[in-house]
Amino acid sequence: MSDRYTNRELSWLDFNDRVLAMAADKEAPLLERAKFLAIFATNLDEFFQVRVAGLKEQAALGVRAPAADGMTAEEQLAAIREQVLPLYRELSRIFLEEVAPGLEEAGLIFSSWEELDDEDRKFVDEQFRQRVFPVLTPLAVDPAHPFPYISNLSLNLAVFVRNPKSGVSRFARVKVPPILPRFLMMPDGERFLPLEQVIAAHLEELFPGMDILAHYPFRVTRNADLSLEEEEADDLLAAIETELSRRRFGRVVRVEVEPSITDDALDLLMREMRLTADDVYLVDGPLDMTGLWALTELHRPDLKWDAFTWVTEPRLAPVEGEAPNLFDVIGAGDVMVHHPYDSFTNSVVTFLSQAARDPHVLAIKQTLYRTSAGSPIMKALVQAAKAGKQVAALVELKARFDEERNIEWARLLEEVGVHVVYGLVGLKTHTKTALVVREEGDVIRRYSHVGTGNYNDATARVYEDLGLLTADDDIGADLTDLFNFLTGYSSQRKYRKLLVAPVQLRKRLGKMIEQETAADDGHIVMKMNSLTDEDMIEALYRASAAGTKVELIVRGICCLRPGVKGLSENITVRSIVGRYLEHSRIYRFGSAERGRQYYLGSADLMPRNLDHRVEVVTPITHPSLQERIEEILEVLFTDDVLAWELRPDGEYQRVPTEVGINTHERLQELALRRAAGKR
């Protein structure tokens, strides 16, 4: 480990280890623990598809330049494998020894084909013939049929068959159809049978007349990162679609198999997919635990956390069943909403829905990075366009793993007359901003929303985010300039209040860090998802050396090393991992005596956010809203249930529970009190 930096990839694995710790928490309800197993597995899939795939590309090209921590690509790959192997073992242990037995005691049983009686097997036979068999396509390998293409993240059966007449043995691949549920539910509604076992039990029907010698499940992960040469792309939409079609043919970077697989079978898979032993991961228990997501749909409230119904920010609350005119409310003073505690529907969705219907609204402009399948935000934009309003939407086609959905939405918006921009060459548009232009008598007034999270009503129920609704003239003017930059030709370099990347966000944040470094009572507080930018880390090290107190809340990757003597003695780092995904970014500079500056926005302190994405960070100036942020920070810093602290040696350690403050439970309580008019 470097004296100054922790490796980015290993830090991310530390974060996913903290996610896995939630699955290991015996105090958590069983279906919530199963969900965290699925989250862990999903996270690991994306890590291999993008980060491991990228390192393998570097290694294959002979890139020897080390990362900031001094590790080469080959060294990082070796360290990743060393760290991932025990994570796999822990994943299997939690499922096999704790979650599955616990669910069985609660009446939810993961069955195997061997455990079924004759009546059960009759039911499975019928389900196989009616629902499974018609969509299966066995692919044989012989001199006339080459080894089949194995699609990304697909679960498969490697089947070995023999012709009883010729005695010739062959290999065949059967793909477990991803369009079908991961588990077949038995008639009692309490038992689940993995789909690969259903298929394996009926292989004779897929290969009639052949002897079934053996079968082994395996799962393949490929390089799924887009390698778009944007400077050569005259049509960004067409270029993205082309790259999406190529993604499924990316190089294999991982294969997961069960320990029962024979050496000969594994050698065949490795040879045909050009893998090494380091690409193979043995997994006890069912492959692809992302399928455990399906269990979250079960109606078993006794096995889940108590449902929390988000509240409506008091100033936005309905009066006699009718939502207030949000333009009147926002015009009277800034409003801040804190999701998922404050309703996303009764704030952001209502804001844009009212704008779509309001005859005085002339234009709506919005950035869209990720959104839901049946998005009410999109419906509002469609309604506004059909009503003849000027509607402009920047739909970021390069939002990883959401590209196809965004292409569909972009085309739908274009069909109804929305001015759609597909993003900028060389930049991702990651900012979360909306602008409404309204005619009020002889005056044109602008209403704005600047947030930390996506315009996605589904994730807003589980992602923690902040948003500002404001009629501030300067912010409205800044967003007008920003949208002109995004949709037209503009070299805008100055903004009145907003901090905008890649224009001046890095410089302004650096300047504020310097000011706190020079102050006798310097104090910096930052909350973000990831901290990897070397320049920002070095600036924080200088602040620490000058005696400035630096308190960081970093949910995920943190390459900074806190508490190191002579380097970062005045820096602390904690991570909050729990029921909700901590997603907001908060930046606070200054002391109580000198005064404090507060900011929230979409940017983490990563090179991609500061230099290669369009990001917006907005100041929070109203005293009551600053008090709200202070309240949030106080909860985060006193949490002793969900919090982890990063030690100087780069290891994370749980904060000892003394008082029992759980960030998410405490913020739920505060939201309920606020909605009831209490403090």
XYZ file of C-alpha atoms in Angstrom, residues 227-614:
388
model
C -15.303 2.032 -25.883
C -16.842 4.851 -27.852
C -14.573 7.037 -29.946
C -16.812 10.065 -29.586
C -14.587 12.400 -31.524
C -15.217 10.174 -34.546
C -18.950 9.825 -33.947
C -20.934 12.112 -36.227
C -24.175 10.590 -34.893
C -23.905 9.938 -31.157
C -27.169 7.973 -31.048
C -26.042 5.617 -33.816
C -22.605 5.268 -32.233
C -24.076 4.284 -28.854
C -26.376 1.732 -30.487
C -23.421 0.216 -32.326
C -21.407 -0.047 -29.127
C -24.330 -1.638 -27.298
C -24.436 -4.376 -29.914
C -20.687 -4.882 -29.462
C -20.952 -5.041 -25.671
C -22.406 -8.551 -25.756
C -19.274 -9.714 -27.598
C -16.788 -8.294 -25.109
C -13.933 -10.396 -23.829
C -14.746 -12.898 -21.069
C -13.262 -11.678 -17.776
C -14.761 -14.139 -15.287
C -16.424 -17.539 -15.174
C -18.224 -18.764 -12.063
C -18.664 -22.493 -11.516
C -19.728 -24.833 -8.745
C -17.018 -26.881 -6.982
C -18.496 -30.108 -8.358
C -17.265 -29.370 -11.887
C -14.626 -31.808 -13.138
C -11.190 -30.732 -14.276
C -11.921 -31.875 -17.827
C -15.129 -29.842 -18.012
C -13.457 -26.765 -16.579
C -10.476 -27.139 -18.918
C -12.857 -27.198 -21.885
C -14.586 -23.995 -20.782
C -11.289 -22.259 -20.103
C -9.814 -23.339 -23.424
C -12.810 -22.321 -25.532
C -13.234 -18.947 -23.795
C -9.486 -18.285 -23.575
C -9.397 -18.040 -19.807
C -6.708 -18.614 -17.223
C -7.087 -20.149 -13.795
C -7.183 -16.631 -12.321
C -10.428 -15.957 -14.236
C -12.223 -18.890 -12.581
C -14.206 -18.505 -9.350
C -15.620 -21.506 -7.491
C -18.934 -20.680 -5.824
C -20.676 -22.835 -3.237
C -24.423 -22.575 -3.354
C -26.482 -21.290 -6.283
C -24.713 -19.288 -8.962
C -26.016 -15.793 -9.659
C -27.338 -14.599 -6.327
C -28.617 -11.472 -8.053
C -31.697 -13.678 -8.511
C -32.465 -13.222 -4.820
C -33.926 -9.836 -5.797
C -37.081 -11.789 -6.696
C -37.662 -12.599 -3.027
C -38.134 -8.920 -2.214
C -41.472 -9.083 -4.084
C -42.873 -11.619 -1.641
C -45.537 -10.304 0.705
C -43.873 -11.236 3.949
C -43.801 -8.038 6.022
C -42.690 -10.113 9.002
C -39.399 -10.748 7.201
C -38.773 -7.143 6.131
C -38.076 -3.842 7.797
C -41.148 -1.945 8.880
C -42.437 -0.012 5.892
C -41.709 3.706 5.971
C -44.153 5.930 4.138
C -42.280 9.056 3.186
C -43.719 12.358 4.297
C -44.373 15.521 2.357
C -42.186 18.514 3.096
C -44.587 20.692 5.172
C -44.545 23.675 2.800
C -45.478 21.377 -0.083
C -48.161 19.444 1.800
C -51.644 19.218 0.238
C -54.358 21.464 1.589
C -57.782 19.800 1.717
C -56.474 17.073 -0.556
C -55.097 19.448 -3.181
C -51.428 20.118 -3.765
C -50.559 23.797 -3.338
C -49.376 25.854 -6.273
C -45.688 25.057 -6.050
C -44.723 28.217 -7.914
C -46.316 30.278 -5.143
C -44.562 28.190 -2.503
C -41.130 28.284 -4.137
C -41.518 31.933 -5.033
C -41.977 32.704 -1.341
C -38.680 31.040 -0.390
C -36.341 28.139 -1.161
C -37.491 24.602 -0.366
C -35.143 21.692 0.299
C -36.308 18.082 0.053
C -34.516 15.084 1.507
C -35.349 11.766 -0.162
C -36.465 9.112 0.632
C -37.710 10.716 3.820
C -39.480 13.489 1.886
C -41.733 12.372 -0.938
C -40.182 12.637 -4.406
C -43.640 12.457 -5.968
C -45.087 15.301 -3.898
C -42.106 17.536 -4.593
C -40.091 17.046 -7.790
C -42.749 15.159 -9.763
C -45.454 17.625 -8.712
C -43.191 20.565 -9.612
C -42.738 19.314 -13.174
C -46.307 18.044 -13.539
C -47.695 21.424 -12.521
C -45.288 23.083 -14.920
C -46.569 20.864 -17.736
C -50.192 21.883 -17.058
C -49.691 25.532 -16.079
C -50.775 27.827 -18.950
C -48.289 30.474 -17.757
C -45.285 28.165 -18.159
C -43.475 28.872 -21.394
C -40.587 26.415 -21.277
C -39.164 23.432 -19.383
C -35.534 22.370 -19.672
C -34.152 19.291 -17.976
C -31.192 16.934 -17.793
C -31.916 13.204 -17.592
C -29.252 10.688 -16.585
C -31.196 7.723 -15.215
C -34.939 7.373 -14.878
C -37.552 4.673 -14.347
C -39.400 2.558 -16.903
C -42.768 4.278 -16.404
C -41.331 7.633 -15.420
C -43.867 10.301 -14.375
C -41.146 12.863 -15.141
C -41.089 11.757 -18.768
C -44.888 11.805 -18.906
C -44.837 15.401 -17.670
C -42.364 16.403 -20.389
C -44.511 14.695 -23.031
C -47.614 16.464 -21.716
C -45.824 19.824 -21.764
C -44.647 19.344 -25.341
C -48.136 18.346 -26.493
C -49.463 21.498 -24.809
C -47.172 23.567 -27.050
C -44.582 24.527 -24.460
C -40.923 24.713 -25.388
C -39.409 21.576 -23.885
C -35.727 20.681 -24.048
C -34.258 17.517 -22.573
C -30.655 16.445 -22.462
C -30.843 12.640 -22.331
C -27.455 11.210 -21.443
C -27.053 8.177 -23.694
C -23.774 7.225 -22.037
C -25.285 6.468 -18.598
C -23.705 3.050 -18.048
C -26.156 0.109 -18.226
C -29.076 2.521 -18.823
C -28.149 3.311 -22.424
C -30.933 1.296 -24.051
C -33.686 2.724 -21.858
C -32.423 6.262 -22.449
C -32.416 5.692 -26.214
C -36.058 4.585 -26.020
C -37.033 7.636 -23.967
C -35.120 9.981 -26.267
C -36.989 8.702 -29.299
C -40.346 8.961 -27.549
C -39.632 12.551 -26.519
C -38.572 13.469 -30.038
C -41.793 12.041 -31.460
C -43.887 14.507 -29.435
C -41.746 17.509 -30.279
C -39.326 17.723 -27.366
C -35.962 19.194 -28.322
C -33.698 16.279 -27.412
C -29.942 16.533 -27.040
C -28.003 13.290 -26.674
C -25.157 14.593 -24.530
C -21.886 16.263 -25.358
C -18.881 14.894 -27.188
C -16.216 13.962 -24.644
C -18.416 14.698 -21.613
C -21.102 12.872 -19.700
C -23.910 15.095 -18.486
C -24.344 13.920 -14.911
C -25.914 17.036 -13.419
C -29.440 16.800 -11.961
C -31.089 20.050 -12.966
C -34.460 21.301 -14.180
C -35.498 24.815 -15.214
C -39.045 26.118 -15.609
C -39.644 29.473 -17.318
C -42.952 31.095 -16.355
C -44.686 34.271 -17.426
C -46.101 36.197 -14.477
C -47.755 39.394 -15.656
C -45.101 41.514 -17.290
C -42.299 39.486 -15.723
C -40.585 36.272 -16.808
C -39.602 34.259 -13.740
C -37.432 31.161 -13.573
C -37.931 28.274 -11.158
C -35.171 25.733 -10.669
C -34.474 22.336 -9.213
C -30.896 21.276 -8.475
C -30.400 17.871 -6.898
C -27.927 15.189 -5.977
C -29.953 12.274 -7.356
C -31.481 11.115 -10.605
C -34.972 11.966 -11.776
C -36.044 8.423 -10.989
C -39.156 7.881 -8.897
C -38.203 4.230 -8.241
C -34.709 4.769 -6.839
C -35.910 7.855 -4.946
C -37.569 5.402 -2.539
C -34.255 3.847 -1.523
C -31.534 6.378 -2.479
C -30.773 9.133 -0.002
C -30.604 12.429 -1.891
C -31.112 16.151 -1.468
C -32.739 18.646 -3.784
C -33.210 22.415 -3.842
C -36.304 24.059 -5.321
C -35.676 27.762 -5.790
C -36.795 30.891 -7.623
C -33.422 32.550 -7.069
C -32.777 34.858 -10.054
C -29.052 34.132 -10.209
C -29.493 30.365 -10.100
C -32.172 30.596 -12.785
C -29.867 32.708 -14.946
C -27.012 30.269 -14.360
C -29.164 27.326 -15.424
C -30.255 29.247 -18.511
C -26.604 29.698 -19.445
C -25.893 26.045 -18.655
C -28.700 24.761 -20.878
C -27.547 27.042 -23.680
C -24.145 25.394 -23.300
C -25.677 21.923 -23.306
C -28.052 22.391 -26.237
C -26.236 24.877 -28.414
C -22.855 26.427 -29.050
C -21.570 28.262 -26.010
C -18.230 28.738 -24.317
C -19.737 29.905 -21.036
C -16.992 30.055 -18.405
C -18.523 32.130 -15.608
C -21.528 31.462 -13.426
C -23.064 33.685 -10.792
C -23.731 31.195 -7.989
C -23.559 27.679 -9.322
C -20.319 25.687 -9.325
C -20.183 23.926 -12.676
C -17.868 21.159 -13.890
C -15.772 20.968 -15.909
C -15.681 24.782 -16.046
C -14.852 26.030 -12.552
C -15.986 23.474 -9.946
C -12.484 22.102 -9.366
C -10.986 25.584 -9.067
C -13.691 26.888 -6.719
C -13.579 23.876 -4.411
C -9.783 24.095 -4.347
C -9.987 27.776 -3.449
C -12.367 27.114 -0.543
C -10.092 24.355 0.755
C -7.173 26.798 0.591
C -9.157 29.412 2.536
C -9.864 26.916 5.301
C -6.215 25.834 5.256
C -5.169 29.430 5.921
C -7.735 30.050 8.673
C -6.846 29.594 12.328
C -10.142 27.784 12.896
C -10.329 26.078 9.519
C -12.967 23.387 9.237
C -13.992 21.316 6.207
C -16.870 18.825 6.113
C -17.585 16.797 2.977
C -20.055 14.018 2.242
C -19.764 12.144 -1.037
C -19.883 8.755 -2.705
C -16.221 8.511 -3.698
C -12.947 10.364 -3.181
C -10.223 9.504 -5.688
C -8.932 12.788 -7.143
C -5.236 13.174 -6.328
C -5.209 16.979 -6.418
C -8.146 17.184 -4.020
C -6.583 14.599 -1.726
C -3.302 16.505 -1.678
C -5.165 19.749 -0.907
C -6.868 18.041 2.046
C -3.499 16.705 3.228
C -2.140 20.271 3.168
C -5.166 21.458 5.115
C -4.598 18.773 7.724
C -0.903 19.688 8.013
C -1.937 23.307 8.664
C -4.182 22.213 11.531
C -7.494 22.400 9.668
C -10.100 19.926 10.887
C -11.302 17.767 7.976
C -14.290 15.481 8.481
C -15.234 13.252 5.567
C -18.191 10.948 5.006
C -17.378 8.773 1.999
C -19.770 5.944 1.312
C -17.687 4.061 -1.238
C -14.184 4.477 -2.647
C -11.737 6.525 -0.607
C -8.130 6.719 -1.801
C -7.169 9.186 0.950
C -5.524 7.724 4.048
C -6.756 9.471 7.225
C -5.047 9.749 10.564
C -1.536 9.095 9.267
C 1.076 10.794 11.439
C 2.712 13.683 9.626
C 0.279 13.450 6.716
C -3.384 13.428 7.711
C -3.601 13.544 11.481
C -6.528 16.003 11.380
C -8.598 14.029 8.859
C -11.281 11.471 9.739
C -13.249 9.321 7.295
C -16.426 7.419 8.001
C -18.776 5.415 5.781
C -22.494 4.858 6.316
C -23.960 1.678 4.809
C -27.507 0.663 5.630
C -31.117 0.429 4.534
C -30.846 3.335 2.120
C -28.046 4.103 -0.313
C -26.283 7.246 0.903
C -26.090 9.207 -2.347
C -26.162 12.939 -1.559
C -23.091 15.167 -1.807
C -22.710 17.916 0.777
C -19.791 20.344 1.052
C -19.419 22.650 4.052
C -16.626 25.160 4.612
C -15.996 27.466 7.565
C -16.571 27.635 11.289
C -19.468 28.743 13.447
C -17.542 31.884 14.418
C -16.552 32.984 10.903
C -19.656 31.699 9.197
C -20.182 28.632 7.057
C -20.811 28.010 3.392
C -23.010 25.094 2.367
C -23.249 23.367 -1.001
C -25.009 20.332 -2.422
C -24.863 18.833 -5.873
C -24.178 15.933 -8.194
C -20.372 15.802 -8.105
C -18.060 13.481 -6.216
C -14.377 14.332 -5.870
C -13.229 12.119 -8.716
C -11.381 13.124 -11.893
C -14.326 12.002 -14.013
C -16.727 14.262 -12.083
C -14.473 17.295 -11.952
C -12.997 17.109 -15.453
C -15.039 14.819 -17.689
C -18.651 15.343 -16.676
C -21.088 18.215 -16.581
